[in-house]
């Protein structure tokens, strides 16, 4: 079907806004918080919503089932980027990107051959979260240094990457099966451009910190994809999206409180 210009402009504006917001959080708040918010349903929500708008809510709901398992491929991308992108500068970005995309593609090829349901898709990613969290346990937390404003080249790069990925995913959704559409919807649309910019401006160490905390934020993405898969077809896009964000927000708030309680407990234990 022909996609109206207004829908294309909406994708453009939303993608740019989300990526810029993440970058501001990393530079003005912390890379740890940015890593957690990278797991919030931002790029996935954009992709699934416009897949439903351009194709059908039923197709988007079916794709969301495969998105649940597709987050495992996203974790693989982060792990590959961490392994390849250990150097500062463009060389580190290029090698991190190539390694990350290779890991994502290899994992995606496996995932799309499996007939997942909501339970098995969720369990697959939960196991992957536990594995990657354990693997990242020794990665140090390095804060990004404050920066004053955004440069035009950085703005253009953020915008170009995010918009290009969103348009590629929603465009391919018209010609690929729902399994591939769902796995592609799990691609880190907002996190990847953010990693590139952070790596370019701040170096490999703060970038590794964002990747380290990304698995902890994936619980909100799982909640979102699960709710969307259950409600897009029956309730429609807007109610399903709102319910998905409500579930994701509740999970993220609960997880943040749990982490705070755990840190306070460890501090109290160490001081006694």
PDB file of C-alpha atoms in Angstrom:
ATOM      1  CA  UNK A   1       0.000   0.000   0.000  1.00  0.00           C
ATOM      2  CA  UNK A   2       1.068   3.645  -0.564  1.00  0.00           C
ATOM      3  CA  UNK A   3       2.200   5.273   2.660  1.00  0.00           C
ATOM      4  CA  UNK A   4       0.838   8.824   3.162  1.00  0.00           C
ATOM      5  CA  UNK A   5       3.363  11.622   3.451  1.00  0.00           C
ATOM      6  CA  UNK A   6       2.055  12.591   6.897  1.00  0.00           C
ATOM      7  CA  UNK A   7       2.947   9.131   8.246  1.00  0.00           C
ATOM      8  CA  UNK A   8       6.447   9.424   6.819  1.00  0.00           C
ATOM      9  CA  UNK A   9       6.906  12.850   8.393  1.00  0.00           C
ATOM     10  CA  UNK A  10       5.653  11.516  11.730  1.00  0.00           C
ATOM     11  CA  UNK A  11       8.251   8.727  11.633  1.00  0.00           C
ATOM     12  CA  UNK A  12      10.908  11.311  10.803  1.00  0.00           C
ATOM     13  CA  UNK A  13      10.039  13.658  13.675  1.00  0.00           C
ATOM     14  CA  UNK A  14       9.566  10.950  16.326  1.00  0.00           C
ATOM     15  CA  UNK A  15      12.801   9.141  15.464  1.00  0.00           C
ATOM     16  CA  UNK A  16      14.872  12.327  15.640  1.00  0.00           C
ATOM     17  CA  UNK A  17      13.285  13.414  18.917  1.00  0.00           C
ATOM     18  CA  UNK A  18      13.873  10.109  20.679  1.00  0.00           C
ATOM     19  CA  UNK A  19      17.545   9.832  19.702  1.00  0.00           C
ATOM     20  CA  UNK A  20      18.289  13.414  20.728  1.00  0.00           C
ATOM     21  CA  UNK A  21      16.539  12.840  24.052  1.00  0.00           C
ATOM     22  CA  UNK A  22      18.686   9.804  24.848  1.00  0.00           C
ATOM     23  CA  UNK A  23      21.848  11.718  24.004  1.00  0.00           C
ATOM     24  CA  UNK A  24      20.897  14.590  26.306  1.00  0.00           C
ATOM     25  CA  UNK A  25      20.206  12.148  29.156  1.00  0.00           C
ATOM     26  CA  UNK A  26      23.594  10.487  28.757  1.00  0.00           C
ATOM     27  CA  UNK A  27      25.464  13.778  28.743  1.00  0.00           C
ATOM     28  CA  UNK A  28      23.448  15.623  31.410  1.00  0.00           C
ATOM     29  CA  UNK A  29      22.296  12.787  33.711  1.00  0.00           C
ATOM     30  CA  UNK A  30      24.334   9.573  33.398  1.00  0.00           C
ATOM     31  CA  UNK A  31      25.257   6.823  30.972  1.00  0.00           C
ATOM     32  CA  UNK A  32      23.752   4.305  33.400  1.00  0.00           C
ATOM     33  CA  UNK A  33      20.313   5.946  33.174  1.00  0.00           C
ATOM     34  CA  UNK A  34      20.695   6.265  29.402  1.00  0.00           C
ATOM     35  CA  UNK A  35      21.473   2.557  29.192  1.00  0.00           C
ATOM     36  CA  UNK A  36      18.318   1.710  31.136  1.00  0.00           C
ATOM     37  CA  UNK A  37      16.191   4.031  28.974  1.00  0.00           C
ATOM     38  CA  UNK A  38      17.699   2.513  25.842  1.00  0.00           C
ATOM     39  CA  UNK A  39      15.735  -0.563  26.858  1.00  0.00           C
ATOM     40  CA  UNK A  40      12.504   1.459  27.097  1.00  0.00           C
ATOM     41  CA  UNK A  41      10.114   0.790  24.178  1.00  0.00           C
ATOM     42  CA  UNK A  42      11.143   3.696  21.999  1.00  0.00           C
ATOM     43  CA  UNK A  43      12.380   2.430  18.630  1.00  0.00           C
ATOM     44  CA  UNK A  44      10.402  -0.810  18.958  1.00  0.00           C
ATOM     45  CA  UNK A  45       7.221   1.136  19.673  1.00  0.00           C
ATOM     46  CA  UNK A  46       7.783   3.334  16.624  1.00  0.00           C
ATOM     47  CA  UNK A  47       8.459   0.325  14.390  1.00  0.00           C
ATOM     48  CA  UNK A  48       5.520  -1.811  15.564  1.00  0.00           C
ATOM     49  CA  UNK A  49       3.095   1.117  15.523  1.00  0.00           C
ATOM     50  CA  UNK A  50       3.906   2.082  11.944  1.00  0.00           C
ATOM     51  CA  UNK A  51       3.954  -1.552  10.833  1.00  0.00           C
ATOM     52  CA  UNK A  52       0.412  -1.785  12.202  1.00  0.00           C
ATOM     53  CA  UNK A  53      -0.555   1.518  10.611  1.00  0.00           C
ATOM     54  CA  UNK A  54       0.863   0.705   7.185  1.00  0.00           C
ATOM     55  CA  UNK A  55      -0.069  -3.004   7.059  1.00  0.00           C
ATOM     56  CA  UNK A  56      -2.568  -4.042   9.737  1.00  0.00           C
ATOM     57  CA  UNK A  57      -2.863  -4.266  13.533  1.00  0.00           C
ATOM     58  CA  UNK A  58      -3.143  -8.069  13.198  1.00  0.00           C
ATOM     59  CA  UNK A  59       0.173  -8.286  11.314  1.00  0.00           C
ATOM     60  CA  UNK A  60       1.847  -6.018  13.890  1.00  0.00           C
ATOM     61  CA  UNK A  61       0.473  -8.146  16.751  1.00  0.00           C
ATOM     62  CA  UNK A  62       1.818 -11.313  15.132  1.00  0.00           C
ATOM     63  CA  UNK A  63       5.161  -9.611  14.534  1.00  0.00           C
ATOM     64  CA  UNK A  64       5.300  -8.525  18.196  1.00  0.00           C
ATOM     65  CA  UNK A  65       5.292 -12.198  19.244  1.00  0.00           C
ATOM     66  CA  UNK A  66       8.569 -12.651  17.371  1.00  0.00           C
ATOM     67  CA  UNK A  67       9.837  -9.331  18.741  1.00  0.00           C
ATOM     68  CA  UNK A  68       9.814 -10.923  22.199  1.00  0.00           C
ATOM     69  CA  UNK A  69      12.527 -13.344  21.105  1.00  0.00           C
ATOM     70  CA  UNK A  70      14.121 -10.771  18.788  1.00  0.00           C
ATOM     71  CA  UNK A  71      15.491  -8.833  21.740  1.00  0.00           C
ATOM     72  CA  UNK A  72      18.005 -11.653  22.102  1.00  0.00           C
ATOM     73  CA  UNK A  73      19.465 -10.579  18.751  1.00  0.00           C
ATOM     74  CA  UNK A  74      19.612  -7.004  20.056  1.00  0.00           C
ATOM     75  CA  UNK A  75      21.614  -8.202  23.056  1.00  0.00           C
ATOM     76  CA  UNK A  76      23.932 -10.016  20.664  1.00  0.00           C
ATOM     77  CA  UNK A  77      24.426  -6.782  18.736  1.00  0.00           C
ATOM     78  CA  UNK A  78      25.409  -4.963  21.925  1.00  0.00           C
ATOM     79  CA  UNK A  79      27.813  -7.731  22.882  1.00  0.00           C
ATOM     80  CA  UNK A  80      29.383  -7.708  19.440  1.00  0.00           C
ATOM     81  CA  UNK A  81      29.755  -3.931  19.509  1.00  0.00           C
ATOM     82  CA  UNK A  82      31.393  -4.131  22.932  1.00  0.00           C
ATOM     83  CA  UNK A  83      33.903  -6.707  21.694  1.00  0.00           C
ATOM     84  CA  UNK A  84      34.730  -4.931  18.454  1.00  0.00           C
ATOM     85  CA  UNK A  85      34.483  -1.315  19.561  1.00  0.00           C
ATOM     86  CA  UNK A  86      37.201  -1.194  22.196  1.00  0.00           C
ATOM     87  CA  UNK A  87      39.171   1.551  20.471  1.00  0.00           C
ATOM     88  CA  UNK A  88      38.258   5.229  20.439  1.00  0.00           C
ATOM     89  CA  UNK A  89      37.509   7.059  17.224  1.00  0.00           C
ATOM     90  CA  UNK A  90      36.146   6.007  13.863  1.00  0.00           C
ATOM     91  CA  UNK A  91      38.130   2.767  13.759  1.00  0.00           C
ATOM     92  CA  UNK A  92      36.465   1.579  16.964  1.00  0.00           C
ATOM     93  CA  UNK A  93      33.023   2.625  15.727  1.00  0.00           C
ATOM     94  CA  UNK A  94      33.486   0.844  12.398  1.00  0.00           C
ATOM     95  CA  UNK A  95      34.770  -2.387  13.921  1.00  0.00           C
ATOM     96  CA  UNK A  96      32.149  -2.290  16.687  1.00  0.00           C
ATOM     97  CA  UNK A  97      29.397  -1.787  14.130  1.00  0.00           C
ATOM     98  CA  UNK A  98      30.594  -4.595  11.862  1.00  0.00           C
ATOM     99  CA  UNK A  99      31.000  -7.019  14.756  1.00  0.00           C
ATOM    100  CA  UNK A 100      27.672  -6.017  16.289  1.00  0.00           C
ATOM    101  CA  UNK A 101      25.733  -6.335  13.035  1.00  0.00           C
ATOM    102  CA  UNK A 102      27.340  -9.698  12.304  1.00  0.00           C
ATOM    103  CA  UNK A 103      26.257 -10.976  15.729  1.00  0.00           C
ATOM    104  CA  UNK A 104      22.759  -9.545  15.229  1.00  0.00           C
ATOM    105  CA  UNK A 105      22.354 -11.134  11.807  1.00  0.00           C
ATOM    106  CA  UNK A 106      23.636 -14.537  12.899  1.00  0.00           C
ATOM    107  CA  UNK A 107      21.314 -14.566  15.912  1.00  0.00           C
ATOM    108  CA  UNK A 108      18.363 -13.329  13.849  1.00  0.00           C
ATOM    109  CA  UNK A 109      18.836 -16.088  11.272  1.00  0.00           C
ATOM    110  CA  UNK A 110      18.483 -18.637  14.073  1.00  0.00           C
ATOM    111  CA  UNK A 111      15.520 -16.914  15.738  1.00  0.00           C
ATOM    112  CA  UNK A 112      13.466 -16.574  12.556  1.00  0.00           C
ATOM    113  CA  UNK A 113      13.668 -20.339  11.986  1.00  0.00           C
ATOM    114  CA  UNK A 114      11.959 -21.056  15.322  1.00  0.00           C
ATOM    115  CA  UNK A 115       8.184 -20.932  15.746  1.00  0.00           C
ATOM    116  CA  UNK A 116       7.967 -18.862  18.921  1.00  0.00           C
ATOM    117  CA  UNK A 117       4.883 -18.184  20.988  1.00  0.00           C
ATOM    118  CA  UNK A 118       4.590 -15.539  23.702  1.00  0.00           C
ATOM    119  CA  UNK A 119       5.928 -17.822  26.430  1.00  0.00           C
ATOM    120  CA  UNK A 120       8.920 -19.272  24.582  1.00  0.00           C
ATOM    121  CA  UNK A 121       9.828 -15.909  23.053  1.00  0.00           C
ATOM    122  CA  UNK A 122       9.822 -14.220  26.449  1.00  0.00           C
ATOM    123  CA  UNK A 123      11.778 -17.028  28.124  1.00  0.00           C
ATOM    124  CA  UNK A 124      14.411 -16.943  25.384  1.00  0.00           C
ATOM    125  CA  UNK A 125      15.123 -13.270  25.980  1.00  0.00           C
ATOM    126  CA  UNK A 126      14.996 -13.628  29.781  1.00  0.00           C
ATOM    127  CA  UNK A 127      17.716 -16.267  29.590  1.00  0.00           C
ATOM    128  CA  UNK A 128      19.738 -14.015  27.274  1.00  0.00           C
ATOM    129  CA  UNK A 129      19.347 -11.077  29.705  1.00  0.00           C
ATOM    130  CA  UNK A 130      20.713 -13.210  32.560  1.00  0.00           C
ATOM    131  CA  UNK A 131      23.639 -14.409  30.438  1.00  0.00           C
ATOM    132  CA  UNK A 132      24.659 -10.971  29.160  1.00  0.00           C
ATOM    133  CA  UNK A 133      24.224  -9.348  32.581  1.00  0.00           C
ATOM    134  CA  UNK A 134      26.649 -11.905  33.982  1.00  0.00           C
ATOM    135  CA  UNK A 135      29.086 -11.402  31.099  1.00  0.00           C
ATOM    136  CA  UNK A 136      29.065  -7.614  31.636  1.00  0.00           C
ATOM    137  CA  UNK A 137      29.563  -7.778  35.405  1.00  0.00           C
ATOM    138  CA  UNK A 138      33.206  -6.628  35.209  1.00  0.00           C
ATOM    139  CA  UNK A 139      32.618  -3.758  32.767  1.00  0.00           C
ATOM    140  CA  UNK A 140      33.357  -0.544  34.738  1.00  0.00           C
ATOM    141  CA  UNK A 141      30.828   2.293  35.047  1.00  0.00           C
ATOM    142  CA  UNK A 142      32.320   5.319  33.296  1.00  0.00           C
ATOM    143  CA  UNK A 143      30.346   8.573  33.193  1.00  0.00           C
ATOM    144  CA  UNK A 144      30.156  10.686  30.081  1.00  0.00           C
ATOM    145  CA  UNK A 145      31.607  14.165  30.503  1.00  0.00           C
ATOM    146  CA  UNK A 146      29.151  17.073  30.114  1.00  0.00           C
ATOM    147  CA  UNK A 147      28.983  18.708  26.712  1.00  0.00           C
ATOM    148  CA  UNK A 148      27.605  22.076  25.810  1.00  0.00           C
ATOM    149  CA  UNK A 149      24.882  21.637  23.216  1.00  0.00           C
ATOM    150  CA  UNK A 150      24.807  19.649  19.992  1.00  0.00           C
ATOM    151  CA  UNK A 151      26.963  20.167  16.929  1.00  0.00           C
ATOM    152  CA  UNK A 152      25.299  20.153  13.541  1.00  0.00           C
ATOM    153  CA  UNK A 153      27.327  17.156  12.286  1.00  0.00           C
ATOM    154  CA  UNK A 154      26.340  15.139  15.364  1.00  0.00           C
ATOM    155  CA  UNK A 155      22.706  16.177  14.925  1.00  0.00           C
ATOM    156  CA  UNK A 156      22.731  15.138  11.280  1.00  0.00           C
ATOM    157  CA  UNK A 157      24.339  11.787  12.081  1.00  0.00           C
ATOM    158  CA  UNK A 158      21.872  11.006  14.878  1.00  0.00           C
ATOM    159  CA  UNK A 159      18.925  11.959  12.715  1.00  0.00           C
ATOM    160  CA  UNK A 160      20.170  10.139   9.627  1.00  0.00           C
ATOM    161  CA  UNK A 161      20.888   6.856  11.387  1.00  0.00           C
ATOM    162  CA  UNK A 162      17.642   6.739  13.354  1.00  0.00           C
ATOM    163  CA  UNK A 163      15.425   7.726  10.452  1.00  0.00           C
ATOM    164  CA  UNK A 164      17.223   5.418   8.041  1.00  0.00           C
ATOM    165  CA  UNK A 165      16.808   2.404  10.340  1.00  0.00           C
ATOM    166  CA  UNK A 166      13.115   3.130  11.029  1.00  0.00           C
ATOM    167  CA  UNK A 167      12.312   3.557   7.349  1.00  0.00           C
ATOM    168  CA  UNK A 168      14.269   0.418   6.459  1.00  0.00           C
ATOM    169  CA  UNK A 169      12.453  -1.704   9.053  1.00  0.00           C
ATOM    170  CA  UNK A 170       8.959  -0.456   8.220  1.00  0.00           C
ATOM    171  CA  UNK A 171       9.686  -0.669   4.487  1.00  0.00           C
ATOM    172  CA  UNK A 172      10.965  -4.254   4.645  1.00  0.00           C
ATOM    173  CA  UNK A 173       7.935  -5.219   6.740  1.00  0.00           C
ATOM    174  CA  UNK A 174       5.881  -4.938   3.548  1.00  0.00           C
ATOM    175  CA  UNK A 175       7.813  -7.752   1.858  1.00  0.00           C
ATOM    176  CA  UNK A 176       9.051 -10.071   4.625  1.00  0.00           C
ATOM    177  CA  UNK A 177       7.193 -12.593   6.830  1.00  0.00           C
ATOM    178  CA  UNK A 178       5.946 -11.505  10.254  1.00  0.00           C
ATOM    179  CA  UNK A 179       8.809 -13.403  11.937  1.00  0.00           C
ATOM    180  CA  UNK A 180      11.417 -11.212  10.246  1.00  0.00           C
ATOM    181  CA  UNK A 181       9.310  -8.070  10.737  1.00  0.00           C
ATOM    182  CA  UNK A 182       9.127  -8.840  14.453  1.00  0.00           C
ATOM    183  CA  UNK A 183      12.844  -9.517  14.824  1.00  0.00           C
ATOM    184  CA  UNK A 184      13.671  -6.322  12.908  1.00  0.00           C
ATOM    185  CA  UNK A 185      11.295  -4.361  15.159  1.00  0.00           C
ATOM    186  CA  UNK A 186      13.507  -5.433  18.067  1.00  0.00           C
ATOM    187  CA  UNK A 187      16.539  -3.812  16.407  1.00  0.00           C
ATOM    188  CA  UNK A 188      17.945  -1.056  18.685  1.00  0.00           C
ATOM    189  CA  UNK A 189      16.731   1.810  16.518  1.00  0.00           C
ATOM    190  CA  UNK A 190      17.425   4.469  19.129  1.00  0.00           C
ATOM    191  CA  UNK A 191      20.271   2.819  20.983  1.00  0.00           C
ATOM    192  CA  UNK A 192      22.557   2.161  18.013  1.00  0.00           C
ATOM    193  CA  UNK A 193      22.754   5.785  16.752  1.00  0.00           C
ATOM    194  CA  UNK A 194      23.182   6.852  20.359  1.00  0.00           C
ATOM    195  CA  UNK A 195      26.095   4.420  20.793  1.00  0.00           C
ATOM    196  CA  UNK A 196      27.775   5.725  17.652  1.00  0.00           C
ATOM    197  CA  UNK A 197      27.520   9.368  18.733  1.00  0.00           C
ATOM    198  CA  UNK A 198      28.588   8.629  22.297  1.00  0.00           C
ATOM    199  CA  UNK A 199      31.522   6.564  21.031  1.00  0.00           C
ATOM    200  CA  UNK A 200      32.533   9.314  18.616  1.00  0.00           C
ATOM    201  CA  UNK A 201      32.341  12.155  21.124  1.00  0.00           C
ATOM    202  CA  UNK A 202      33.198  10.472  24.441  1.00  0.00           C
ATOM    203  CA  UNK A 203      35.127   7.323  23.581  1.00  0.00           C
ATOM    204  CA  UNK A 204      34.733   3.594  24.070  1.00  0.00           C
ATOM    205  CA  UNK A 205      34.515   3.506  27.882  1.00  0.00           C
ATOM    206  CA  UNK A 206      31.209   5.401  28.387  1.00  0.00           C
ATOM    207  CA  UNK A 207      29.780   3.503  25.419  1.00  0.00           C
ATOM    208  CA  UNK A 208      30.603   0.217  27.129  1.00  0.00           C
ATOM    209  CA  UNK A 209      28.765   1.470  30.242  1.00  0.00           C
ATOM    210  CA  UNK A 210      25.575   2.027  28.231  1.00  0.00           C
ATOM    211  CA  UNK A 211      25.843  -1.465  26.742  1.00  0.00           C
ATOM    212  CA  UNK A 212      26.442  -2.921  30.209  1.00  0.00           C
ATOM    213  CA  UNK A 213      23.165  -1.529  31.580  1.00  0.00           C
ATOM    214  CA  UNK A 214      21.096  -2.182  28.460  1.00  0.00           C
ATOM    215  CA  UNK A 215      19.996  -5.734  29.463  1.00  0.00           C
ATOM    216  CA  UNK A 216      18.481  -4.424  32.715  1.00  0.00           C
ATOM    217  CA  UNK A 217      16.179  -2.122  30.751  1.00  0.00           C
ATOM    218  CA  UNK A 218      14.927  -4.851  28.434  1.00  0.00           C
ATOM    219  CA  UNK A 219      12.240  -5.927  30.890  1.00  0.00           C
ATOM    220  CA  UNK A 220      10.181  -2.887  29.920  1.00  0.00           C
ATOM    221  CA  UNK A 221      10.565  -3.786  26.241  1.00  0.00           C
ATOM    222  CA  UNK A 222       9.361  -7.324  26.929  1.00  0.00           C
ATOM    223  CA  UNK A 223       6.332  -5.950  28.789  1.00  0.00           C
ATOM    224  CA  UNK A 224       5.565  -3.606  25.906  1.00  0.00           C
ATOM    225  CA  UNK A 225       5.865  -6.231  23.168  1.00  0.00           C
ATOM    226  CA  UNK A 226       3.801  -8.716  25.178  1.00  0.00           C
ATOM    227  CA  UNK A 227       0.962  -6.243  25.768  1.00  0.00           C
ATOM    228  CA  UNK A 228       1.009  -5.115  22.133  1.00  0.00           C
ATOM    229  CA  UNK A 229       0.894  -8.707  20.870  1.00  0.00           C
ATOM    230  CA  UNK A 230      -2.195  -9.300  23.009  1.00  0.00           C
ATOM    231  CA  UNK A 231      -4.078  -6.076  22.291  1.00  0.00           C
ATOM    232  CA  UNK A 232      -3.227  -4.609  18.867  1.00  0.00           C
ATOM    233  CA  UNK A 233      -5.618  -6.880  16.994  1.00  0.00           C
ATOM    234  CA  UNK A 234      -8.496  -6.653  19.479  1.00  0.00           C
ATOM    235  CA  UNK A 235      -8.244  -3.062  20.755  1.00  0.00           C
ATOM    236  CA  UNK A 236      -6.466  -1.269  17.927  1.00  0.00           C
ATOM    237  CA  UNK A 237      -3.193   0.613  17.615  1.00  0.00           C
ATOM    238  CA  UNK A 238      -3.707   3.597  19.899  1.00  0.00           C
ATOM    239  CA  UNK A 239      -5.226   1.764  22.915  1.00  0.00           C
ATOM    240  CA  UNK A 240      -2.745  -1.082  22.491  1.00  0.00           C
ATOM    241  CA  UNK A 241       0.173   1.350  22.356  1.00  0.00           C
ATOM    242  CA  UNK A 242      -0.981   3.226  25.459  1.00  0.00           C
ATOM    243  CA  UNK A 243      -1.447  -0.019  27.392  1.00  0.00           C
ATOM    244  CA  UNK A 244       1.989  -1.168  26.254  1.00  0.00           C
ATOM    245  CA  UNK A 245       3.657   2.022  27.481  1.00  0.00           C
ATOM    246  CA  UNK A 246       1.773   1.800  30.782  1.00  0.00           C
ATOM    247  CA  UNK A 247       3.045  -1.750  31.359  1.00  0.00           C
ATOM    248  CA  UNK A 248       6.595  -0.807  30.335  1.00  0.00           C
ATOM    249  CA  UNK A 249       6.604   2.218  32.632  1.00  0.00           C
ATOM    250  CA  UNK A 250       5.344   0.221  35.618  1.00  0.00           C
ATOM    251  CA  UNK A 251       8.052  -2.379  35.068  1.00  0.00           C
ATOM    252  CA  UNK A 252      10.789   0.247  34.742  1.00  0.00           C
ATOM    253  CA  UNK A 253       9.644   2.065  37.900  1.00  0.00           C
ATOM    254  CA  UNK A 254       9.513  -1.205  39.822  1.00  0.00           C
ATOM    255  CA  UNK A 255      12.922  -2.293  38.579  1.00  0.00           C
ATOM    256  CA  UNK A 256      14.461   1.084  39.476  1.00  0.00           C
ATOM    257  CA  UNK A 257      13.042   0.889  43.013  1.00  0.00           C
ATOM    258  CA  UNK A 258      14.329  -2.658  43.391  1.00  0.00           C
ATOM    259  CA  UNK A 259      17.815  -1.636  42.302  1.00  0.00           C
ATOM    260  CA  UNK A 260      17.794   1.304  44.698  1.00  0.00           C
ATOM    261  CA  UNK A 261      16.730  -0.946  47.580  1.00  0.00           C
ATOM    262  CA  UNK A 262      19.458  -3.446  46.703  1.00  0.00           C
ATOM    263  CA  UNK A 263      22.174  -0.761  46.588  1.00  0.00           C
ATOM    264  CA  UNK A 264      21.049   0.678  49.928  1.00  0.00           C
ATOM    265  CA  UNK A 265      21.044  -2.771  51.466  1.00  0.00           C
ATOM    266  CA  UNK A 266      24.555  -3.506  50.212  1.00  0.00           C
ATOM    267  CA  UNK A 267      25.769  -0.144  51.509  1.00  0.00           C
ATOM    268  CA  UNK A 268      24.212  -0.771  54.919  1.00  0.00           C
ATOM    269  CA  UNK A 269      25.699  -4.279  55.053  1.00  0.00           C
ATOM    270  CA  UNK A 270      29.161  -2.997  54.110  1.00  0.00           C
ATOM    271  CA  UNK A 271      29.000  -0.294  56.774  1.00  0.00           C
ATOM    272  CA  UNK A 272      27.954  -2.603  59.584  1.00  0.00           C
TER     273      UNK A 272
END
